[in-house]
mmCIF file of C-alpha atoms and ligand atoms in Angstrom:
data_model
loop_
_atom_site.group_PDB
_atom_site.id
_atom_site.type_symbol
_atom_site.label_atom_id
_atom_site.label_comp_id
_atom_site.label_asym_id
_atom_site.label_seq_id
_atom_site.Cartn_x
_atom_site.Cartn_y
_atom_site.Cartn_z
ATOM 1 C CA MET A 263 1.242 -16.224 -15.924
ATOM 2 C CA GLN A 264 -2.276 -17.400 -15.162
ATOM 3 C CA HIS A 265 -5.060 -15.409 -16.777
ATOM 4 C CA TRP A 266 -6.719 -14.333 -13.531
ATOM 5 C CA LEU A 267 -3.526 -12.562 -12.485
ATOM 6 C CA THR A 268 -3.143 -10.298 -15.473
ATOM 7 C CA VAL A 269 -4.369 -6.845 -14.545
ATOM 8 C CA SER A 270 -5.962 -5.265 -17.558
ATOM 9 C CA GLN A 271 -3.812 -2.710 -19.381
ATOM 10 C CA THR A 272 -6.692 -1.674 -21.585
ATOM 11 C CA LYS A 273 -9.103 1.217 -21.023
ATOM 12 C CA PRO A 274 -11.429 0.793 -18.042
ATOM 13 C CA LYS A 275 -14.951 -0.367 -18.906
ATOM 14 C CA LEU A 276 -17.684 2.062 -17.966
ATOM 15 C CA LEU A 277 -21.370 1.175 -18.101
ATOM 16 C CA LEU A 278 -23.850 4.070 -18.471
ATOM 17 C CA VAL A 279 -27.438 3.299 -17.504
ATOM 18 C CA ASP A 280 -30.212 5.836 -18.037
ATOM 19 C CA ASP A 281 -33.668 5.703 -19.601
ATOM 20 C CA GLN A 282 -33.122 9.132 -21.209
ATOM 21 C CA ARG A 283 -30.940 9.032 -24.294
ATOM 22 C CA VAL A 284 -29.770 12.608 -23.806
ATOM 23 C CA ASN A 285 -28.365 11.837 -20.348
ATOM 24 C CA ILE A 286 -26.383 8.915 -21.712
ATOM 25 C CA LEU A 287 -25.011 11.059 -24.529
ATOM 26 C CA VAL A 288 -23.730 13.741 -22.141
ATOM 27 C CA LEU A 289 -21.839 11.110 -20.113
ATOM 28 C CA TYR A 290 -20.664 9.361 -23.258
ATOM 29 C CA GLU A 291 -19.054 12.561 -24.535
ATOM 30 C CA LEU A 292 -17.378 13.045 -21.181
ATOM 31 C CA PHE A 293 -15.715 9.620 -21.031
ATOM 32 C CA ARG A 294 -15.469 8.241 -24.555
ATOM 33 C CA VAL A 295 -11.753 9.086 -24.866
ATOM 34 C CA ASP A 296 -10.620 7.541 -21.574
ATOM 35 C CA CYS A 297 -13.005 4.618 -21.212
ATOM 36 C CA GLU A 298 -14.540 1.794 -23.150
ATOM 37 C CA ILE A 299 -18.233 2.688 -22.926
ATOM 38 C CA PHE A 300 -21.236 0.380 -22.659
ATOM 39 C CA MET A 301 -24.784 1.711 -22.549
ATOM 40 C CA ALA A 302 -28.120 0.424 -21.274
ATOM 41 C CA MET A 303 -31.502 2.134 -21.318
ATOM 42 C CA ASP A 304 -33.258 -0.092 -18.809
ATOM 43 C CA GLY A 305 -32.519 -2.220 -15.757
ATOM 44 C CA GLU A 306 -32.705 -5.635 -17.426
ATOM 45 C CA GLN A 307 -30.210 -4.596 -20.067
ATOM 46 C CA ALA A 308 -27.928 -3.201 -17.359
ATOM 47 C CA LEU A 309 -27.949 -6.498 -15.425
ATOM 48 C CA GLN A 310 -27.245 -8.421 -18.597
ATOM 49 C CA LEU A 311 -24.252 -6.216 -19.490
ATOM 50 C CA CYS A 312 -22.854 -6.450 -15.966
ATOM 51 C CA ARG A 313 -22.771 -10.238 -16.271
ATOM 52 C CA THR A 314 -21.339 -10.344 -19.776
ATOM 53 C CA VAL A 315 -18.781 -7.506 -19.826
ATOM 54 C CA SER A 316 -17.984 -7.036 -16.103
ATOM 55 C CA PRO A 317 -17.663 -3.243 -16.199
ATOM 56 C CA ASP A 318 -15.187 -1.528 -13.864
ATOM 57 C CA LEU A 319 -17.804 1.046 -12.877
ATOM 58 C CA VAL A 320 -21.528 1.627 -13.423
ATOM 59 C CA LEU A 321 -23.195 5.041 -13.551
ATOM 60 C CA LEU A 322 -26.751 4.078 -12.686
ATOM 61 C CA ASP A 323 -29.859 6.213 -13.085
ATOM 62 C CA VAL A 324 -32.228 5.765 -10.134
ATOM 63 C CA CYS A 325 -35.550 6.616 -11.790
ATOM 64 C CA MET A 326 -36.348 4.193 -14.590
ATOM 65 C CA ASP A 327 -39.471 2.309 -15.639
ATOM 66 C CA GLY A 328 -39.411 -1.415 -14.899
ATOM 67 C CA LEU A 329 -36.433 -2.224 -12.701
ATOM 68 C CA ASP A 330 -35.334 1.030 -11.117
ATOM 69 C CA GLY A 331 -31.747 1.820 -10.189
ATOM 70 C CA HIS A 332 -32.135 0.693 -6.582
ATOM 71 C CA GLU A 333 -33.443 -2.709 -7.649
ATOM 72 C CA VAL A 334 -30.663 -3.123 -10.229
ATOM 73 C CA CYS A 335 -28.128 -2.303 -7.521
ATOM 74 C CA ARG A 336 -29.707 -4.751 -5.074
ATOM 75 C CA ARG A 337 -29.548 -7.558 -7.645
ATOM 76 C CA LEU A 338 -25.966 -6.802 -8.633
ATOM 77 C CA LYS A 339 -24.876 -6.912 -4.991
ATOM 78 C CA ALA A 340 -26.721 -10.197 -4.412
ATOM 79 C CA ASP A 341 -24.905 -11.987 -7.245
ATOM 80 C CA PRO A 342 -21.331 -13.155 -6.454
ATOM 81 C CA GLN A 343 -20.419 -12.649 -10.093
ATOM 82 C CA THR A 344 -21.304 -8.940 -10.064
ATOM 83 C CA GLN A 345 -21.132 -7.904 -6.414
ATOM 84 C CA ASN A 346 -17.679 -6.315 -6.738
ATOM 85 C CA ILE A 347 -18.661 -3.942 -9.523
ATOM 86 C CA PRO A 348 -18.753 -0.421 -8.051
ATOM 87 C CA ILE A 349 -21.921 1.590 -8.646
ATOM 88 C CA ILE A 350 -22.445 5.347 -8.652
ATOM 89 C CA PHE A 351 -26.078 6.452 -8.553
ATOM 90 C CA VAL A 352 -27.085 9.296 -10.824
ATOM 91 C CA THR A 353 -30.316 10.902 -9.704
ATOM 92 C CA GLY A 354 -32.436 13.975 -10.135
ATOM 93 C CA ARG A 355 -33.667 13.716 -6.587
ATOM 94 C CA GLY A 356 -30.930 14.885 -4.308
ATOM 95 C CA SER A 357 -32.570 14.325 -0.947
ATOM 96 C CA GLU A 358 -30.513 13.059 1.931
ATOM 97 C CA GLU A 359 -32.888 10.144 2.306
ATOM 98 C CA ASP A 360 -32.269 9.002 -1.294
ATOM 99 C CA GLU A 361 -28.557 9.249 -0.772
ATOM 100 C CA VAL A 362 -28.661 7.156 2.382
ATOM 101 C CA ARG A 363 -30.814 4.525 0.671
ATOM 102 C CA GLY A 364 -28.368 4.315 -2.257
ATOM 103 C CA LEU A 365 -25.333 3.981 -0.026
ATOM 104 C CA ASP A 366 -27.138 1.374 2.080
ATOM 105 C CA LEU A 367 -27.648 -0.650 -1.065
ATOM 106 C CA GLY A 368 -23.901 -0.703 -1.618
ATOM 107 C CA ALA A 369 -23.319 2.195 -4.011
ATOM 108 C CA VAL A 370 -19.906 3.854 -3.693
ATOM 109 C CA ASP A 371 -21.025 7.371 -4.568
ATOM 110 C CA PHE A 372 -23.829 9.651 -5.620
ATOM 111 C CA ILE A 373 -24.125 12.195 -8.432
ATOM 112 C CA VAL A 374 -26.996 14.648 -8.734
ATOM 113 C CA LYS A 375 -28.495 15.704 -12.064
ATOM 114 C CA PRO A 376 -28.059 18.010 -13.860
ATOM 115 C CA ILE A 377 -24.477 16.851 -13.754
ATOM 116 C CA ASN A 378 -21.435 19.060 -13.364
ATOM 117 C CA PRO A 379 -18.883 17.603 -15.833
ATOM 118 C CA ALA A 380 -15.787 18.435 -13.772
ATOM 119 C CA ILE A 381 -17.233 16.818 -10.643
ATOM 120 C CA VAL A 382 -18.472 13.736 -12.454
ATOM 121 C CA ARG A 383 -15.115 13.254 -14.147
ATOM 122 C CA ALA A 384 -13.224 13.593 -10.865
ATOM 123 C CA ARG A 385 -15.480 11.129 -9.042
ATOM 124 C CA VAL A 386 -15.434 8.598 -11.839
ATOM 125 C CA ASN A 387 -11.630 8.763 -12.053
ATOM 126 C CA THR A 388 -11.331 8.275 -8.303
ATOM 127 C CA HIS A 389 -13.521 5.178 -8.354
ATOM 128 C CA LEU A 390 -11.826 3.717 -11.421
ATOM 129 C CA THR A 391 -8.468 4.071 -9.673
ATOM 130 C CA LEU A 392 -9.830 2.410 -6.538
ATOM 131 C CA LYS A 393 -11.300 -0.413 -8.622
ATOM 132 C CA ARG A 394 -7.965 -1.038 -10.319
ATOM 133 C CA GLN A 395 -6.095 -1.069 -6.997
ATOM 134 C CA ASN A 396 -8.724 -3.397 -5.588
ATOM 135 C CA ASP A 397 -8.352 -5.790 -8.514
ATOM 136 C CA ILE A 398 -4.590 -5.906 -7.984
ATOM 137 C CA LEU A 399 -4.923 -6.534 -4.239
ATOM 138 C CA ARG A 400 -7.568 -9.166 -4.807
ATOM 139 C CA SER A 401 -5.383 -11.112 -7.214
ATOM 140 C CA LEU A 402 -2.305 -10.788 -4.966
ATOM 141 C CA ALA A 403 -4.318 -12.166 -2.058
ATOM 142 C CA MET A 404 -4.998 -15.245 -4.179
ATOM 143 C CA LEU A 405 -1.362 -15.852 -5.050
ATOM 144 C CA ASP A 406 1.188 -18.190 -3.514
ATOM 145 C CA GLY A 407 4.164 -15.908 -2.926
ATOM 146 C CA LEU A 408 6.848 -18.557 -3.368
ATOM 147 C CA THR A 409 5.751 -20.347 -6.516
ATOM 148 C CA GLY A 410 3.638 -17.721 -8.279
ATOM 149 C CA VAL A 411 0.706 -20.093 -8.775
ATOM 150 C CA ALA A 412 -2.682 -19.698 -7.083
ATOM 151 C CA ASN A 413 -2.977 -20.315 -3.357
ATOM 152 C CA ARG A 414 -5.436 -22.500 -1.518
ATOM 153 C CA ARG A 415 -7.923 -19.713 -0.984
ATOM 154 C CA LYS A 416 -8.167 -19.201 -4.739
ATOM 155 C CA PHE A 417 -8.481 -22.952 -5.267
ATOM 156 C CA ASP A 418 -11.356 -23.256 -2.786
ATOM 157 C CA GLU A 419 -13.121 -20.295 -4.355
ATOM 158 C CA GLU A 420 -12.787 -21.694 -7.873
ATOM 159 C CA LEU A 421 -13.774 -25.180 -6.714
ATOM 160 C CA ALA A 422 -17.051 -23.804 -5.355
ATOM 161 C CA ARG A 423 -17.662 -21.907 -8.583
ATOM 162 C CA SER A 424 -16.818 -24.880 -10.819
ATOM 163 C CA TRP A 425 -18.947 -27.149 -8.680
ATOM 164 C CA LEU A 426 -22.036 -25.024 -9.310
ATOM 165 C CA GLN A 427 -21.183 -24.914 -12.987
ATOM 166 C CA SER A 428 -20.923 -28.706 -13.074
ATOM 167 C CA VAL A 429 -24.320 -29.038 -11.359
ATOM 168 C CA ARG A 430 -25.839 -26.581 -13.809
ATOM 169 C CA GLU A 431 -24.349 -28.030 -16.987
ATOM 170 C CA GLN A 432 -24.122 -31.658 -15.844
ATOM 171 C CA ALA A 433 -20.500 -31.618 -16.994
ATOM 172 C CA GLN A 434 -17.715 -33.621 -15.366
ATOM 173 C CA LEU A 435 -15.330 -31.820 -13.056
ATOM 174 C CA SER A 436 -11.896 -33.232 -12.192
ATOM 175 C CA VAL A 437 -9.327 -32.568 -9.488
ATOM 176 C CA ILE A 438 -5.698 -33.700 -9.367
ATOM 177 C CA MET A 439 -3.814 -33.711 -6.065
ATOM 178 C CA ILE A 440 -0.022 -33.711 -6.463
ATOM 179 C CA ASP A 441 2.646 -34.348 -3.848
ATOM 180 C CA ILE A 442 6.439 -34.227 -4.207
ATOM 181 C CA ASP A 443 7.952 -37.583 -3.221
ATOM 182 C CA TYR A 444 10.312 -37.672 -0.203
ATOM 183 C CA PHE A 445 10.264 -33.876 0.027
ATOM 184 C CA LYS A 446 11.183 -33.798 3.706
ATOM 185 C CA ARG A 447 14.343 -35.707 2.885
ATOM 186 C CA TYR A 448 15.025 -33.234 0.082
ATOM 187 C CA ASN A 449 14.910 -30.360 2.549
ATOM 188 C CA ASP A 450 17.038 -32.274 5.060
ATOM 189 C CA HIS A 451 19.640 -33.106 2.442
ATOM 190 C CA TYR A 452 19.777 -29.899 0.358
ATOM 191 C CA GLY A 453 18.512 -27.268 2.805
ATOM 192 C CA HIS A 454 15.347 -25.185 2.793
ATOM 193 C CA LEU A 455 16.510 -22.634 0.226
ATOM 194 C CA ASN A 456 17.059 -25.391 -2.302
ATOM 195 C CA GLY A 457 13.748 -26.844 -1.166
ATOM 196 C CA ASP A 458 12.104 -23.553 -2.150
ATOM 197 C CA SER A 459 13.788 -23.631 -5.571
ATOM 198 C CA CYS A 460 12.571 -27.194 -6.002
ATOM 199 C CA LEU A 461 8.974 -26.132 -5.245
ATOM 200 C CA GLN A 462 9.249 -23.317 -7.787
ATOM 201 C CA ALA A 463 10.625 -25.604 -10.484
ATOM 202 C CA VAL A 464 7.971 -28.249 -9.843
ATOM 203 C CA ALA A 465 5.188 -25.620 -9.919
ATOM 204 C CA GLY A 466 6.459 -24.456 -13.308
ATOM 205 C CA ALA A 467 6.581 -28.005 -14.673
ATOM 206 C CA LEU A 468 3.047 -28.736 -13.426
ATOM 207 C CA GLU A 469 1.703 -25.530 -14.885
ATOM 208 C CA GLN A 470 3.093 -26.414 -18.307
ATOM 209 C CA ALA A 471 0.881 -29.487 -18.300
ATOM 210 C CA ILE A 472 -2.337 -27.430 -18.317
ATOM 211 C CA ASN A 473 -3.403 -25.471 -21.356
ATOM 212 C CA ARG A 474 -6.875 -24.041 -21.014
ATOM 213 C CA PRO A 475 -7.327 -20.617 -19.401
ATOM 214 C CA TYR A 476 -9.926 -21.893 -16.919
ATOM 215 C CA ASP A 477 -7.806 -24.782 -15.628
ATOM 216 C CA LEU A 478 -6.264 -23.856 -12.298
ATOM 217 C CA LEU A 479 -3.077 -24.969 -10.569
ATOM 218 C CA ALA A 480 -2.707 -24.057 -6.901
ATOM 219 C CA ARG A 481 -0.256 -24.700 -4.107
ATOM 220 C CA TYR A 482 -2.431 -26.540 -1.614
ATOM 221 C CA GLY A 483 -0.032 -26.981 1.275
ATOM 222 C CA GLY A 484 3.714 -27.377 1.911
ATOM 223 C CA GLU A 485 4.785 -29.646 -0.957
ATOM 224 C CA GLU A 486 1.287 -30.405 -2.146
ATOM 225 C CA PHE A 487 -0.370 -28.920 -5.231
ATOM 226 C CA ALA A 488 -3.943 -29.175 -6.487
ATOM 227 C CA CYS A 489 -5.263 -28.798 -9.994
ATOM 228 C CA LEU A 490 -8.856 -28.020 -10.935
ATOM 229 C CA LEU A 491 -10.070 -29.051 -14.390
ATOM 230 C CA PRO A 492 -13.630 -27.917 -15.187
ATOM 231 C CA ASN A 493 -15.457 -29.699 -18.013
ATOM 232 C CA THR A 494 -13.014 -32.591 -17.889
ATOM 233 C CA GLN A 495 -13.723 -36.310 -17.686
ATOM 234 C CA LEU A 496 -11.599 -38.717 -15.697
ATOM 235 C CA ASN A 497 -9.562 -39.971 -18.669
ATOM 236 C CA GLY A 498 -8.762 -36.415 -19.759
ATOM 237 C CA ALA A 499 -7.642 -35.525 -16.236
ATOM 238 C CA VAL A 500 -5.482 -38.669 -16.050
ATOM 239 C CA MET A 501 -3.743 -37.552 -19.240
ATOM 240 C CA VAL A 502 -2.998 -34.179 -17.660
ATOM 241 C CA ALA A 503 -1.680 -35.949 -14.542
ATOM 242 C CA GLU A 504 0.591 -38.198 -16.613
ATOM 243 C CA ARG A 505 1.903 -35.113 -18.423
ATOM 244 C CA MET A 506 2.575 -33.415 -15.069
ATOM 245 C CA SER A 507 4.485 -36.436 -13.848
ATOM 246 C CA ALA A 508 6.556 -36.574 -17.051
ATOM 247 C CA ASN A 509 7.269 -32.819 -16.929
ATOM 248 C CA VAL A 510 8.591 -33.077 -13.363
ATOM 249 C CA GLN A 511 10.791 -36.065 -14.227
ATOM 250 C CA ALA A 512 12.098 -34.175 -17.266
ATOM 251 C CA LEU A 513 13.409 -31.456 -14.932
ATOM 252 C CA GLN A 514 15.974 -34.017 -13.718
ATOM 253 C CA LEU A 515 16.309 -32.286 -10.361
ATOM 254 C CA GLU A 516 18.815 -34.318 -8.378
ATOM 255 C CA HIS A 517 17.311 -35.963 -5.287
ATOM 256 C CA LEU A 518 19.733 -38.354 -3.640
ATOM 257 C CA GLY A 519 17.385 -38.843 -0.680
ATOM 258 C CA SER A 520 14.737 -40.410 -2.893
ATOM 259 C CA GLU A 521 14.243 -44.160 -2.768
ATOM 260 C CA ILE A 522 12.940 -44.342 -6.308
ATOM 261 C CA GLY A 523 15.828 -43.072 -8.385
ATOM 262 C CA GLN A 524 18.054 -40.008 -8.251
ATOM 263 C CA PHE A 525 15.623 -37.318 -9.416
ATOM 264 C CA VAL A 526 12.638 -35.454 -7.963
ATOM 265 C CA THR A 527 9.305 -37.149 -8.733
ATOM 266 C CA VAL A 528 5.649 -36.559 -7.830
ATOM 267 C CA SER A 529 2.752 -38.821 -6.863
ATOM 268 C CA LEU A 530 -0.670 -37.892 -8.197
ATOM 269 C CA GLY A 531 -4.283 -38.723 -7.340
ATOM 270 C CA VAL A 532 -7.094 -37.939 -9.775
ATOM 271 C CA ALA A 533 -10.851 -37.879 -9.152
ATOM 272 C CA ALA A 534 -13.773 -36.829 -11.335
ATOM 273 C CA VAL A 535 -17.469 -36.239 -10.691
ATOM 274 C CA THR A 536 -20.631 -34.896 -12.205
ATOM 275 C CA ALA A 537 -21.572 -32.651 -9.318
ATOM 276 C CA ASN A 538 -24.924 -32.514 -7.586
ATOM 277 C CA HIS A 539 -26.278 -30.626 -4.599
ATOM 278 C CA SER A 540 -26.301 -33.666 -2.309
ATOM 279 C CA ILE A 541 -22.502 -33.773 -2.055
ATOM 280 C CA ALA A 542 -20.062 -31.120 -0.902
ATOM 281 C CA PRO A 543 -17.311 -29.948 -3.287
ATOM 282 C CA GLN A 544 -14.740 -30.970 -0.691
ATOM 283 C CA ALA A 545 -15.664 -34.631 -1.276
ATOM 284 C CA LEU A 546 -13.992 -34.447 -4.677
ATOM 285 C CA VAL A 547 -10.767 -33.182 -3.121
ATOM 286 C CA GLN A 548 -10.926 -35.951 -0.505
ATOM 287 C CA GLU A 549 -11.382 -38.572 -3.202
ATOM 288 C CA ALA A 550 -8.393 -37.229 -5.175
ATOM 289 C CA ASP A 551 -6.435 -37.199 -1.922
ATOM 290 C CA ARG A 552 -7.380 -40.827 -1.273
ATOM 291 C CA ARG A 553 -6.085 -41.722 -4.743
ATOM 292 C CA LEU A 554 -2.902 -39.791 -4.000
ATOM 293 C CA TYR A 555 -2.330 -41.960 -0.923
ATOM 294 C CA GLN A 556 -2.895 -45.025 -3.089
ATOM 295 C CA ALA A 557 -0.163 -43.779 -5.430
ATOM 296 C CA LYS A 558 2.152 -43.261 -2.453
ATOM 297 C CA HIS A 559 1.514 -46.752 -1.108
ATOM 298 C CA ALA A 560 1.925 -48.328 -4.537
ATOM 299 C CA GLY A 561 5.493 -47.021 -4.696
ATOM 300 C CA ARG A 562 5.193 -43.290 -5.534
ATOM 301 C CA ALA A 563 6.036 -41.531 -8.848
ATOM 302 C CA GLN A 564 2.745 -42.615 -10.345
ATOM 303 C CA VAL A 565 -0.875 -41.669 -10.984
ATOM 304 C CA CYS A 566 -3.907 -43.321 -9.304
ATOM 305 C CA PHE A 567 -7.441 -42.348 -10.252
ATOM 306 C CA GLY A 568 -11.157 -43.009 -9.927
ATOM 307 C CA ASN A 569 -14.589 -41.445 -10.191
ATOM 308 C CA LEU A 570 -16.190 -40.098 -7.040
ATOM 309 C CA ALA A 571 -19.233 -42.241 -6.316
ATOM 310 C CA THR A 572 -22.250 -39.961 -6.114
ATOM 311 C CA SER A 573 -24.851 -42.463 -4.930
ATOM 312 C CA LEU A 574 -24.932 -45.462 -2.633
ATOM 313 C CA PRO A 575 -24.197 -48.779 -4.387
ATOM 314 C CA ALA A 576 -27.259 -50.934 -5.098
ATOM 315 C CA GLU A 577 -27.918 -53.570 -2.455
HETATM 316 MG MG1 MG B 270 -34.455 8.234 -15.417
#
């Protein structure tokens, strides 16, 4: 199973933010048995922890020196990496106006100091349950129901993320596009139910060719798969593609409609790039797709590859 699908079985992570030690201690005592607790005494530290540990819920003091709770909340909601972390404001000021401002900023709830332990516990539990359900729904929405690998939506999301990472770190990013050869004939000959089984088997074989947790295999369309390999140069990606091809052939799935032997095979196109802001991420997919068509025209069951040109050739 891919790492992004595993819903955590461990204790939920709770971040307590307050500039008064005593307030943190009260909350700590309340939740230390049921939660893994992280603590911050100012806004900067809170932002840092949100990025590094991705808490499931933040209890955020509003009144703090430096970055106050509202500003911390605003920044968390503005960052795609932290915008889904639910925030409950904890404040001494219980005016309606404060509450409205907090909710406007994207907080899920409001707790007034001095806290009532039973109420705080109930609210925190409610929001932790909602967060867990949300995480499950979010990962299901990114899943291809038939093959169990990621779907195209997940691929596009990760491509955008990896693209920015490649720009930032000046690291190569590779994409492999994979297509099952003569798949329409397979369906015509063996029927759609067997076609589905074939897709599942091929997805499994492709997935076995990738090892690192941040590599992603997705079903891109009907019989087409796409693989995203961050931090990977062209030659490394070609090796993965060759392994995918070999894994599929090793399945020895009978395919009498194929013109290149009696078993199911795949054609693969590989492209790599060091990303920059002047090109769109989709250009990398198009280049890999172009290489895939090359592989098809050259006789299928093979890998074609090339770097995506990122600047115009010299005159
Ligand atoms: Mg305070």
